[in-house]
N, CA and C atoms as an extended XYZ file, in Angstrom:
510
Properties=species:S:1:pos:R:3:atomname:S:1:resname:S:1:resid:I:1 pbc="F F F"
N       -82.498       79.716     -107.381 N   SER     1
C       -82.452       78.409     -106.754 CA  SER     1
C       -81.915       77.405     -107.764 C   SER     1
N       -81.380       76.347     -107.199 N   VAL     2
C       -80.833       75.283     -108.031 CA  VAL     2
C       -81.444       73.966     -107.566 C   VAL     2
N       -81.922       73.191     -108.502 N   ALA     3
C       -82.460       71.861     -108.192 CA  ALA     3
C       -81.633       70.844     -108.963 C   ALA     3
N       -81.144       69.866     -108.243 N   ILE     4
C       -80.331       68.833     -108.884 CA  ILE     4
C       -81.010       67.499     -108.654 C   ILE     4
N       -81.220       66.796     -109.724 N   ALA     5
C       -81.795       65.449     -109.628 CA  ALA     5
C       -80.689       64.460     -109.980 C   ALA     5
N       -80.640       63.394     -109.241 N   TYR     6
C       -79.647       62.371     -109.541 CA  TYR     6
C       -80.243       61.017     -109.222 C   TYR     6
N       -79.612       60.019     -109.774 N   ARG     7
C       -80.032       58.643     -109.527 CA  ARG     7
C       -78.822       57.878     -109.046 C   ARG     7
N       -78.939       57.258     -107.899 N   SER     8
C       -77.795       56.526     -107.362 CA  SER     8
C       -77.582       55.231     -108.139 C   SER     8
N       -76.369       54.768     -108.094 N   THR     9
C       -76.011       53.525     -108.768 CA  THR     9
C       -76.600       52.363     -107.994 C   THR     9
N       -77.199       51.424     -108.717 N   ASN    10
C       -77.758       50.248     -108.070 CA  ASN    10
C       -76.622       49.342     -107.611 C   ASN    10
N       -76.693       48.893     -106.362 N   LEU    11
C       -75.701       47.977     -105.798 CA  LEU    11
C       -76.372       46.644     -105.505 C   LEU    11
N       -75.628       45.544     -105.581 N   PRO    12
C       -76.248       44.228     -105.358 CA  PRO    12
C       -76.578       44.005     -103.882 C   PRO    12
N       -77.525       43.112     -103.610 N   PRO    13
C       -77.851       42.774     -102.221 CA  PRO    13
C       -76.654       42.122     -101.531 C   PRO    13
N       -76.642       42.179     -100.208 N   GLU    14
C       -75.592       41.546      -99.401 CA  GLU    14
C       -76.216       40.426      -98.575 C   GLU    14
N       -75.703       39.207      -98.740 N   ILE    15
C       -76.188       38.067      -97.967 CA  ILE    15
C       -75.269       37.917      -96.761 C   ILE    15
N       -75.790       38.284      -95.598 N   GLU    16
C       -74.975       38.231      -94.375 CA  GLU    16
C       -74.928       36.845      -93.766 C   GLU    16
N       -76.043       36.107      -93.863 N   LYS    17
C       -76.110       34.823      -93.180 CA  LYS    17
C       -77.026       33.877      -93.947 C   LYS    17
N       -76.609       32.604      -94.035 N   LEU    18
C       -77.420       31.536      -94.608 CA  LEU    18
C       -77.312       30.357      -93.652 C   LEU    18
N       -78.417       30.037      -92.968 N   GLU    19
C       -78.401       29.023      -91.917 CA  GLU    19
C       -79.162       27.772      -92.341 C   GLU    19
N       -78.507       26.639      -92.168 N   ILE    20
C       -79.126       25.339      -92.368 CA  ILE    20
C       -79.091       24.645      -91.014 C   ILE    20
N       -80.197       24.047      -90.543 N   PRO    21
C       -80.141       23.389      -89.238 CA  PRO    21
C       -79.152       22.230      -89.242 C   PRO    21
N       -78.445       22.074      -88.138 N   ASP    22
C       -77.463       21.002      -87.994 CA  ASP    22
C       -78.175       19.766      -87.469 C   ASP    22
N       -78.492       18.841      -88.380 N   VAL    23
C       -79.221       17.642      -87.972 CA  VAL    23
C       -78.341       16.682      -87.184 C   VAL    23
N       -77.038       16.886      -87.192 N   SER    24
C       -76.155       15.995      -86.440 CA  SER    24
C       -76.279       16.225      -84.940 C   SER    24
N       -76.906       17.333      -84.516 N   THR    25
C       -77.077       17.589      -83.095 CA  THR    25
C       -78.353       16.945      -82.550 C   THR    25
N       -79.171       16.377      -83.415 N   ALA    26
C       -80.391       15.713      -82.949 CA  ALA    26
C       -80.027       14.431      -82.215 C   ALA    26
N       -80.984       13.929      -81.444 N   ASP    27
C       -80.688       12.732      -80.652 CA  ASP    27
C       -80.829       11.449      -81.453 C   ASP    27
N       -81.271       11.523      -82.690 N   GLY    28
C       -81.374       10.343      -83.537 CA  GLY    28
C       -82.677        9.598      -83.367 C   GLY    28
N       -83.520       10.010      -82.437 N   ALA    29
C       -84.776        9.307      -82.205 CA  ALA    29
C       -85.724        9.471      -83.389 C   ALA    29
N       -85.666       10.609      -84.071 N   ALA    30
C       -86.522       10.846      -85.230 CA  ALA    30
C       -85.708       11.556      -86.304 C   ALA    30
N       -85.847       11.107      -87.517 N   ARG    31
C       -85.134       11.738      -88.629 CA  ARG    31
C       -85.848       13.019      -89.024 C   ARG    31
N       -85.065       14.069      -89.242 N   LYS    32
C       -85.638       15.336      -89.688 CA  LYS    32
C       -85.797       15.280      -91.203 C   LYS    32
N       -87.019       15.441      -91.672 N   THR    33
C       -87.251       15.486      -93.108 CA  THR    33
C       -87.574       16.897      -93.576 C   THR    33
N       -87.941       17.770      -92.650 N   ARG    34
C       -88.211       19.171      -92.993 CA  ARG    34
C       -87.115       20.031      -92.382 C   ARG    34
N       -86.413       20.743      -93.246 N   LEU    35
C       -85.322       21.601      -92.803 CA  LEU    35
C       -85.733       23.055      -93.003 C   LEU    35
N       -85.655       23.841      -91.943 N   ASN    36
C       -86.022       25.254      -91.997 CA  ASN    36
C       -84.770       26.072      -92.333 C   ASN    36
N       -84.684       26.531      -93.564 N   ILE    37
C       -83.547       27.306      -94.056 CA  ILE    37
C       -83.856       28.784      -93.814 C   ILE    37
N       -82.890       29.506      -93.235 N   ARG    38
C       -83.081       30.936      -92.930 CA  ARG    38
C       -81.902       31.741      -93.460 C   ARG    38
N       -82.167       33.021      -93.720 N   TRP    39
C       -81.089       33.895      -94.183 CA  TRP    39
C       -81.359       35.335      -93.776 C   TRP    39
N       -80.276       36.083      -93.710 N   ASP    40
C       -80.338       37.531      -93.495 CA  ASP    40
C       -79.708       38.194      -94.701 C   ASP    40
N       -80.463       39.070      -95.341 N   VAL    41
C       -80.000       39.774      -96.539 CA  VAL    41
C       -80.380       41.238      -96.404 C   VAL    41
N       -79.486       42.106      -96.824 N   SER    42
C       -79.784       43.538      -96.847 CA  SER    42
C       -79.445       44.077      -98.231 C   SER    42
N       -79.945       45.263      -98.499 N   ASP    43
C       -79.658       45.900      -99.781 CA  ASP    43
C       -79.194       47.329      -99.509 C   ASP    43
N       -78.011       47.705     -100.034 N   PRO    44
C       -77.484       49.047      -99.772 CA  PRO    44
C       -78.367       50.172     -100.303 C   PRO    44
N       -79.227       49.855     -101.291 N   ASN    45
C       -80.140       50.855     -101.846 CA  ASN    45
C       -81.532       50.779     -101.220 C   ASN    45
N       -81.700       49.927     -100.215 N   ASP    46
C       -83.010       49.688      -99.593 CA  ASP    46
C       -84.048       49.218     -100.607 C   ASP    46
N       -83.602       48.462     -101.597 N   ASP    47
C       -84.521       47.908     -102.587 CA  ASP    47
C       -85.315       46.755     -101.985 C   ASP    47
N       -86.493       46.495     -102.557 N   GLU    48
C       -87.236       45.284     -102.210 CA  GLU    48
C       -86.477       44.103     -102.798 C   GLU    48
N       -86.491       42.993     -102.089 N   LEU    49
C       -85.723       41.833     -102.516 CA  LEU    49
C       -86.618       40.623     -102.718 C   LEU    49
N       -86.153       39.715     -103.575 N   ASN    50
C       -86.779       38.406     -103.688 CA  ASN    50
C       -85.680       37.351     -103.745 C   ASN    50
N       -86.070       36.094     -103.536 N   PHE    51
C       -85.082       35.044     -103.347 CA  PHE    51
C       -85.453       33.781     -104.112 C   PHE    51
N       -84.422       33.115     -104.599 N   LEU    52
C       -84.546       31.781     -105.173 CA  LEU    52
C       -83.708       30.844     -104.309 C   LEU    52
N       -84.224       29.647     -104.065 N   VAL    53
C       -83.527       28.662     -103.244 CA  VAL    53
C       -83.287       27.425     -104.104 C   VAL    53
N       -82.027       26.991     -104.145 N   GLN    54
C       -81.650       25.815     -104.928 CA  GLN    54
C       -80.875       24.851     -104.044 C   GLN    54
N       -80.819       23.595     -104.461 N   VAL    55
C       -80.106       22.578     -103.692 CA  VAL    55
C       -79.329       21.686     -104.658 C   VAL    55
N       -78.206       21.152     -104.165 N   ARG    56
C       -77.414       20.219     -104.965 CA  ARG    56
C       -76.780       19.192     -104.027 C   ARG    56
N       -76.895       17.937     -104.419 N   LYS    57
C       -76.266       16.837     -103.677 CA  LYS    57
C       -74.840       16.688     -104.193 C   LYS    57
N       -73.911       16.316     -103.302 N   ASP    58
C       -72.530       16.065     -103.731 CA  ASP    58
C       -72.534       15.088     -104.897 C   ASP    58
N       -71.841       15.447     -105.951 N   GLY    59
C       -71.761       14.599     -107.132 CA  GLY    59
C       -72.756       14.949     -108.218 C   GLY    59
N       -73.782       15.710     -107.911 N   TRP    60
C       -74.737       16.130     -108.937 CA  TRP    60
C       -74.131       17.270     -109.739 C   TRP    60
N       -74.326       17.270     -111.058 N   PRO    61
C       -73.704       18.312     -111.886 CA  PRO    61
C       -74.387       19.675     -111.817 C   PRO    61
N       -75.676       19.700     -111.461 N   SER    62
C       -76.374       20.990     -111.486 CA  SER    62
C       -77.244       21.166     -110.243 C   SER    62
N       -77.688       22.396     -110.066 N   TRP    63
C       -78.537       22.764     -108.937 CA  TRP    63
C       -79.997       22.519     -109.299 C   TRP    63
N       -80.812       22.184     -108.291 N   ILE    64
C       -82.242       21.962     -108.474 CA  ILE    64
C       -82.985       23.067     -107.727 C   ILE    64
N       -83.916       23.717     -108.420 N   ALA    65
C       -84.689       24.800     -107.808 CA  ALA    65
C       -85.694       24.226     -106.811 C   ALA    65
N       -85.702       24.752     -105.598 N   LEU    66
C       -86.700       24.362     -104.600 CA  LEU    66
C       -87.919       25.263     -104.670 C   LEU    66
N       -87.756       26.458     -105.222 N   THR    67
C       -88.863       27.396     -105.387 CA  THR    67
C       -89.125       27.570     -106.877 C   THR    67
N       -90.384       27.478     -107.265 N   ASP    68
C       -90.745       27.631     -108.682 CA  ASP    68
C       -90.586       29.071     -109.148 C   ASP    68
N       -90.838       29.992     -108.243 N   ALA    69
C       -90.748       31.421     -108.550 CA  ALA    69
C       -90.055       32.101     -107.373 C   ALA    69
N       -89.567       33.315     -107.570 N   PRO    70
C       -88.936       34.027     -106.452 CA  PRO    70
C       -89.911       34.198     -105.277 C   PRO    70
N       -89.362       34.105     -104.069 N   ILE    71
C       -90.153       34.315     -102.851 CA  ILE    71
C       -89.634       35.558     -102.143 C   ILE    71
N       -90.438       36.122     -101.255 N   THR    72
C       -90.030       37.356     -100.566 CA  THR    72
C       -89.703       37.126      -99.093 C   THR    72
N       -90.157       36.029      -98.503 N   GLN    73
C       -89.842       35.776      -97.098 CA  GLN    73
C       -88.396       35.310      -96.953 C   GLN    73
N       -87.833       35.500      -95.767 N   LYS    74
C       -86.431       35.167      -95.524 CA  LYS    74
C       -86.272       33.828      -94.819 C   LYS    74
N       -87.139       32.910      -95.179 N   THR    75
C       -87.069       31.558      -94.655 CA  THR    75
C       -87.749       30.630      -95.655 C   THR    75
N       -87.307       29.386      -95.667 N   TYR    76
C       -87.917       28.399      -96.551 CA  TYR    76
C       -87.860       27.048      -95.854 C   TYR    76
N       -88.992       26.368      -95.791 N   GLU    77
C       -89.033       25.036      -95.198 CA  GLU    77
C       -88.944       24.007      -96.318 C   GLU    77
N       -87.820       23.276      -96.336 N   TRP    78
C       -87.551       22.293      -97.381 CA  TRP    78
C       -87.938       20.911      -96.893 C   TRP    78
N       -88.833       20.256      -97.623 N   ASP    79
C       -89.189       18.873      -97.337 CA  ASP    79
C       -88.184       17.998      -98.083 C   ASP    79
N       -87.198       17.507      -97.368 N   ALA    80
C       -86.112       16.735      -97.978 CA  ALA    80
C       -86.453       15.266      -98.142 C   ALA    80
N       -87.671       14.851      -97.792 N   SER    81
C       -88.014       13.432      -97.863 CA  SER    81
C       -88.026       12.894      -99.293 C   SER    81
N       -88.188       13.757     -100.278 N   ALA    82
C       -88.202       13.317     -101.671 CA  ALA    82
C       -86.797       13.235     -102.272 C   ALA    82
N       -85.776       13.580     -101.500 N   PHE    83
C       -84.393       13.583     -101.979 CA  PHE    83
C       -83.632       12.423     -101.342 C   PHE    83
N       -82.690       11.850     -102.070 N   PRO    84
C       -81.930       10.727     -101.495 CA  PRO    84
C       -80.982       11.182     -100.383 C   PRO    84
N       -80.625       10.275      -99.526 N   SER    85
C       -79.669       10.572      -98.456 CA  SER    85
C       -78.337       10.982      -99.059 C   SER    85
N       -77.634       11.854      -98.356 N   GLY    86
C       -76.314       12.277      -98.813 CA  GLY    86
C       -75.951       13.643      -98.270 C   GLY    86
N       -74.842       14.174      -98.746 N   ARG    87
C       -74.369       15.508      -98.349 CA  ARG    87
C       -74.884       16.506      -99.384 C   ARG    87
N       -75.409       17.622      -98.902 N   TYR    88
C       -76.034       18.629      -99.758 CA  TYR    88
C       -75.469       20.017      -99.456 C   TYR    88
N       -75.730       20.923     -100.392 N   GLN    89
C       -75.522       22.354     -100.204 CA  GLN    89
C       -76.769       23.058     -100.704 C   GLN    89
N       -77.072       24.197     -100.085 N   VAL    90
C       -78.163       25.060     -100.530 CA  VAL    90
C       -77.535       26.311     -101.127 C   VAL    90
N       -78.095       26.774     -102.230 N   ARG    91
C       -77.677       28.047     -102.834 CA  ARG    91
C       -78.835       29.024     -102.726 C   ARG    91
N       -78.539       30.198     -102.187 N   LEU    92
C       -79.518       31.279     -102.109 CA  LEU    92
C       -79.136       32.330     -103.136 C   LEU    92
N       -80.096       32.741     -103.952 N   ILE    93
C       -79.894       33.814     -104.920 CA  ILE    93
C       -80.821       34.947     -104.522 C   ILE    93
N       -80.239       36.058     -104.107 N   ALA    94
C       -81.005       37.236     -103.693 CA  ALA    94
C       -80.964       38.254     -104.821 C   ALA    94
N       -82.110       38.803     -105.172 N   GLY    95
C       -82.176       39.772     -106.255 CA  GLY    95
C       -82.994       40.994     -105.875 C   GLY    95
N       -82.674       42.126     -106.499 N   ASP    96
C       -83.409       43.360     -106.234 CA  ASP    96
C       -84.344       43.724     -107.386 C   ASP    96
N       -84.789       42.731     -108.142 N   ARG    97
C       -85.656       42.946     -109.291 CA  ARG    97
C       -86.969       43.651     -108.950 C   ARG    97
N       -87.594       43.420     -107.776 N   PRO    98
C       -88.863       44.124     -107.526 CA  PRO    98
C       -88.736       45.648     -107.541 C   PRO    98
N       -87.533       46.182     -107.319 N   SER    99
C       -87.350       47.638     -107.274 CA  SER    99
C       -86.600       48.187     -108.482 C   SER    99
N       -86.206       47.315     -109.407 N   ASN   100
C       -85.399       47.765     -110.549 CA  ASN   100
C       -85.884       47.131     -111.844 C   ASN   100
N       -85.537       47.778     -112.943 N   SER   101
C       -85.890       47.226     -114.256 CA  SER   101
C       -85.075       45.948     -114.485 C   SER   101
N       -85.517       45.092     -115.385 N   PRO   102
C       -84.763       43.854     -115.650 CA  PRO   102
C       -83.314       44.119     -116.069 C   PRO   102
N       -83.077       45.221     -116.775 N   GLU   103
C       -81.720       45.528     -117.237 CA  GLU   103
C       -80.806       45.965     -116.094 C   GLU   103
N       -81.368       46.557     -115.061 N   GLU   104
C       -80.555       47.101     -113.981 CA  GLU   104
C       -80.599       46.269     -112.695 C   GLU   104
N       -81.448       45.249     -112.663 N   ALA   105
C       -81.557       44.421     -111.461 CA  ALA   105
C       -80.265       43.635     -111.253 C   ALA   105
N       -79.886       43.472     -109.989 N   LEU   106
C       -78.664       42.759     -109.637 CA  LEU   106
C       -78.984       41.615     -108.680 C   LEU   106
N       -78.154       40.598     -108.719 N   THR   107
C       -78.330       39.456     -107.821 CA  THR   107
C       -77.018       39.170     -107.108 C   THR   107
N       -77.137       38.428     -106.032 N   ARG   108
C       -75.971       37.944     -105.283 CA  ARG   108
C       -76.287       36.511     -104.895 C   ARG   108
N       -75.293       35.626     -104.969 N   GLU   109
C       -75.463       34.218     -104.615 CA  GLU   109
C       -74.604       33.871     -103.418 C   GLU   109
N       -75.085       32.890     -102.648 N   ARG   110
C       -74.276       32.345     -101.558 CA  ARG   110
C       -74.629       30.881     -101.384 C   ARG   110
N       -73.584       30.051     -101.264 N   ASP   111
C       -73.762       28.621     -101.043 CA  ASP   111
C       -73.538       28.312      -99.570 C   ASP   111
N       -74.346       27.419      -99.049 N   SER   112
C       -74.200       27.009      -97.654 CA  SER   112
C       -73.024       26.049      -97.530 C   SER   112
N       -72.639       25.801      -96.305 N   THR   113
C       -71.684       24.727      -96.060 CA  THR   113
C       -72.416       23.409      -96.307 C   THR   113
N       -71.670       22.356      -96.517 N   ALA   114
C       -72.280       21.050      -96.766 CA  ALA   114
C       -72.969       20.555      -95.495 C   ALA   114
N       -74.102       19.888      -95.674 N   PHE   115
C       -74.851       19.331      -94.551 CA  PHE   115
C       -75.422       17.985      -94.971 C   PHE   115
N       -75.880       17.241      -94.003 N   LEU   116
C       -76.290       15.865      -94.213 CA  LEU   116
C       -77.804       15.726      -94.241 C   LEU   116
N       -78.287       14.939      -95.200 N   VAL   117
C       -79.674       14.478      -95.227 CA  VAL   117
C       -79.582       12.955      -95.162 C   VAL   117
N       -80.151       12.367      -94.114 N   ASP   118
C       -80.026       10.922      -93.899 CA  ASP   118
C       -81.398       10.341      -93.607 C   ASP   118
N       -81.882        9.508      -94.525 N   HIS   119
C       -83.184        8.864      -94.361 CA  HIS   119
C       -83.047        7.415      -93.904 C   HIS   119
N       -81.850        6.888      -93.959 N   GLY   120
C       -81.651        5.468      -93.651 CA  GLY   120
C       -81.608        5.206      -92.155 C   GLY   120
N       -82.164        4.079      -91.771 N   ALA   121
C       -82.124        3.668      -90.364 CA  ALA   121
C       -80.770        3.025      -90.069 C   ALA   121
N       -80.332        3.095      -88.829 N   PRO   122
C       -79.084        2.419      -88.463 CA  PRO   122
C       -79.217        0.904      -88.655 C   PRO   122
N       -78.098        0.246      -88.916 N   ARG   123
C       -78.062       -1.211      -89.030 CA  ARG   123
C       -77.889       -1.804      -87.638 C   ARG   123
N       -78.643       -2.830      -87.349 N   VAL   124
C       -78.517       -3.550      -86.086 CA  VAL   124
C       -78.298       -5.020      -86.422 C   VAL   124
N       -77.186       -5.568      -85.944 N   THR   125
C       -76.885       -6.976      -86.151 CA  THR   125
C       -76.703       -7.618      -84.780 C   THR   125
N       -77.479       -8.675      -84.525 N   ILE   126
C       -77.395       -9.369      -83.240 CA  ILE   126
C       -76.898      -10.787      -83.494 C   ILE   126
N       -75.826      -11.129      -82.828 N   THR   127
C       -75.263      -12.470      -82.926 CA  THR   127
C       -75.311      -13.093      -81.539 C   THR   127
N       -76.112      -14.165      -81.416 N   SER   128
C       -76.214      -14.801      -80.099 CA  SER   128
C       -75.254      -15.979      -80.024 C   SER   128
N       -74.761      -16.190      -78.822 N   GLU   129
C       -73.858      -17.308      -78.587 CA  GLU   129
C       -74.680      -18.556      -78.292 C   GLU   129
N       -74.105      -19.738      -78.456 N   PRO   130
C       -74.859      -20.964      -78.160 CA  PRO   130
C       -75.423      -20.922      -76.737 C   PRO   130
N       -76.631      -21.359      -76.594 N   GLY   131
C       -77.300      -21.330      -75.301 CA  GLY   131
C       -78.210      -20.115      -75.172 C   GLY   131
N       -77.997      -19.065      -75.988 N   GLY   132
C       -78.866      -17.895      -76.025 CA  GLY   132
C       -78.809      -16.997      -74.809 C   GLY   132
N       -77.801      -17.108      -73.965 N   ARG   133
C       -77.733      -16.279      -72.760 CA  ARG   133
C       -76.898      -15.025      -72.962 C   ARG   133
N       -76.144      -14.978      -74.048 N   LYS   134
C       -75.295      -13.825      -74.312 CA  LYS   134
C       -75.364      -13.498      -75.801 C   LYS   134
N       -75.369      -12.203      -76.111 N   ALA   135
C       -75.446      -11.779      -77.512 CA  ALA   135
C       -74.497      -10.611      -77.737 C   ALA   135
N       -74.006      -10.526      -78.950 N   THR   136
C       -73.195       -9.387      -79.368 CA  THR   136
C       -74.034       -8.567      -80.335 C   THR   136
N       -74.096       -7.265      -80.082 N   ILE   137
C       -74.899       -6.374      -80.908 CA  ILE   137
C       -73.958       -5.421      -81.627 C   ILE   137
N       -74.083       -5.343      -82.933 N   ALA   138
C       -73.288       -4.411      -83.738 CA  ALA   138
C       -74.237       -3.379      -84.334 C   ALA   138
N       -73.924       -2.095      -84.124 N   LEU   139
C       -74.718       -0.997      -84.652 CA  LEU   139
C       -73.884       -0.206      -85.641 C   LEU   139
N       -74.527        0.334      -86.652 N   GLY   140
C       -73.807        1.164      -87.615 CA  GLY   140
C       -74.760        1.997      -88.442 C   GLY   140
N       -74.231        3.042      -89.021 N   ASP   141
C       -75.002        3.902      -89.902 CA  ASP   141
C       -74.055        4.415      -90.979 C   ASP   141
N       -74.492        4.418      -92.219 N   GLU   142
C       -73.640        4.821      -93.332 CA  GLU   142
C       -73.245        6.293      -93.282 C   GLU   142
N       -74.144        7.147      -92.820 N   LEU   143
C       -73.903        8.588      -92.906 CA  LEU   143
C       -73.834        9.311      -91.570 C   LEU   143
N       -74.632        8.877      -90.614 N   THR   144
C       -74.753        9.608      -89.357 CA  THR   144
C       -73.973        8.918      -88.246 C   THR   144
N       -73.306        9.708      -87.435 N   ARG   145
C       -72.579        9.175      -86.293 CA  ARG   145
C       -73.580        8.795      -85.211 C   ARG   145
N       -73.449        7.580      -84.683 N   LEU   146
C       -74.308        7.145      -83.589 CA  LEU   146
C       -73.804        7.747      -82.289 C   LEU   146
N       -74.728        8.224      -81.446 N   VAL   147
C       -74.325        8.872      -80.200 CA  VAL   147
C       -74.909        8.197      -78.964 C   VAL   147
N       -75.889        7.314      -79.164 N   LYS   148
C       -76.424        6.575      -78.029 CA  LYS   148
C       -77.165        5.356      -78.528 C   LYS   148
N       -77.346        4.393      -77.625 N   ALA   149
C       -78.102        3.180      -77.938 CA  ALA   149
C       -78.821        2.735      -76.676 C   ALA   149
N       -80.030        2.218      -76.850 N   GLU   150
C       -80.827        1.733      -75.739 CA  GLU   150
C       -81.507        0.432      -76.147 C   GLU   150
N       -81.874       -0.369      -75.169 N   TYR   151
C       -82.590       -1.604      -75.436 CA  TYR   151
C       -83.679       -1.794      -74.384 C   TYR   151
N       -84.661       -2.626      -74.741 N   ALA   152
C       -85.722       -3.012      -73.811 CA  ALA   152
C       -86.018       -4.486      -74.045 C   ALA   152
N       -86.316       -5.195      -72.988 N   VAL   153
C       -86.631       -6.618      -73.081 CA  VAL   153
C       -88.093       -6.820      -72.717 C   VAL   153
N       -88.820       -7.473      -73.613 N   ASP   154
C       -90.230       -7.816      -73.383 CA  ASP   154
C       -91.071       -6.628      -72.934 C   ASP   154
N       -90.874       -5.465      -73.557 N   GLY   155
C       -91.676       -4.281      -73.253 CA  GLY   155
C       -91.329       -3.617      -71.940 C   GLY   155
N       -90.189       -3.986      -71.369 N   GLY   156
C       -89.766       -3.385      -70.101 CA  GLY   156
C       -89.174       -2.001      -70.307 C   GLY   156
N       -88.559       -1.495      -69.259 N   ALA   157
C       -87.954       -0.164      -69.304 CA  ALA   157
C       -86.740       -0.153      -70.239 C   ALA   157
N       -86.520        0.983      -70.886 N   TRP   158
C       -85.372        1.150      -71.766 CA  TRP   158
C       -84.117        1.366      -70.918 C   TRP   158
N       -83.034        0.739      -71.340 N   ALA   159
C       -81.755        0.871      -70.633 CA  ALA   159
C       -80.672        1.202      -71.648 C   ALA   159
N       -79.752        2.063      -71.247 N   ALA   160
C       -78.657        2.473      -72.138 CA  ALA   160
C       -77.638        1.340      -72.258 C   ALA   160
N       -77.073        1.208      -73.451 N   ILE   161
C       -75.950        0.293      -73.664 CA  ILE   161
C       -74.797        1.100      -74.237 C   ILE   161
N       -73.592        0.621      -73.990 N   PHE   162
C       -72.401        1.359      -74.396 CA  PHE   162
C       -71.452        0.458      -75.155 C   PHE   162
N       -70.646        1.035      -76.033 N   PRO   163
C       -69.641        0.233      -76.756 CA  PRO   163
C       -68.628       -0.359      -75.781 C   PRO   163
N       -67.954       -1.417      -76.250 N   ASP   164
C       -66.928       -2.079      -75.413 CA  ASP   164
C       -65.889       -1.091      -74.924 C   ASP   164
N       -65.474       -0.147      -75.783 N   ASP   165
C       -64.430        0.801      -75.371 CA  ASP   165
C       -65.013        2.088      -74.767 C   ASP   165
N       -66.343        2.179      -74.649 N   GLY   166
C       -66.965        3.329      -74.025 CA  GLY   166
C       -67.183        4.519      -74.956 C   GLY   166
N       -66.733        4.432      -76.215 N   LEU   167
C       -66.860        5.554      -77.156 CA  LEU   167
C       -67.707        5.155      -78.356 C   LEU   167
N       -68.637        6.019      -78.743 N   PHE   168
C       -69.414        5.806      -79.960 CA  PHE   168
C       -68.625        6.373      -81.138 C   PHE   168
N       -67.544        5.703      -81.506 N   ASP   169
C       -66.698        6.231      -82.582 CA  ASP   169
C       -66.412        5.201      -83.672 C   ASP   169
N       -66.890        4.021      -83.545 N   GLY   170
C       -66.581        2.985      -84.518 CA  GLY   170
C       -67.792        2.522      -85.265 C   GLY   170
């Protein structure tokens, strides 16, 4: 009889998907401060995996770790309320260290597409004409596109208002 023992070559993990929720699809009624980041990762050697999650705002020179130590779950809830408004990217680092020695462990990185974190409220400017029977309302937001506006008078029912040209694009 012949017995052959072999050890396969360690291959790095594969990050198939890194999802950041699209806050631009929200209705704007409430700002999202907690973002649920999800990913799908596999390992060709069926190794156990762990993950590091980092974030960087446009213009920042380095990445900031969101996790103090590697985590094993494939989701992370980021409380973005402590970060300033702006465009961000998330970096996921997947490693197979739990199944390999430090010398042979491999990692793979993937950066998300840029996404928006916006804590600022829209600007509302009301200019009334003499006599107080007519007013012009100007709405704006530095980062987020406005998609609807409503008003109420003296606690009455809310009613939709629309731009002069009918498009929320200015």
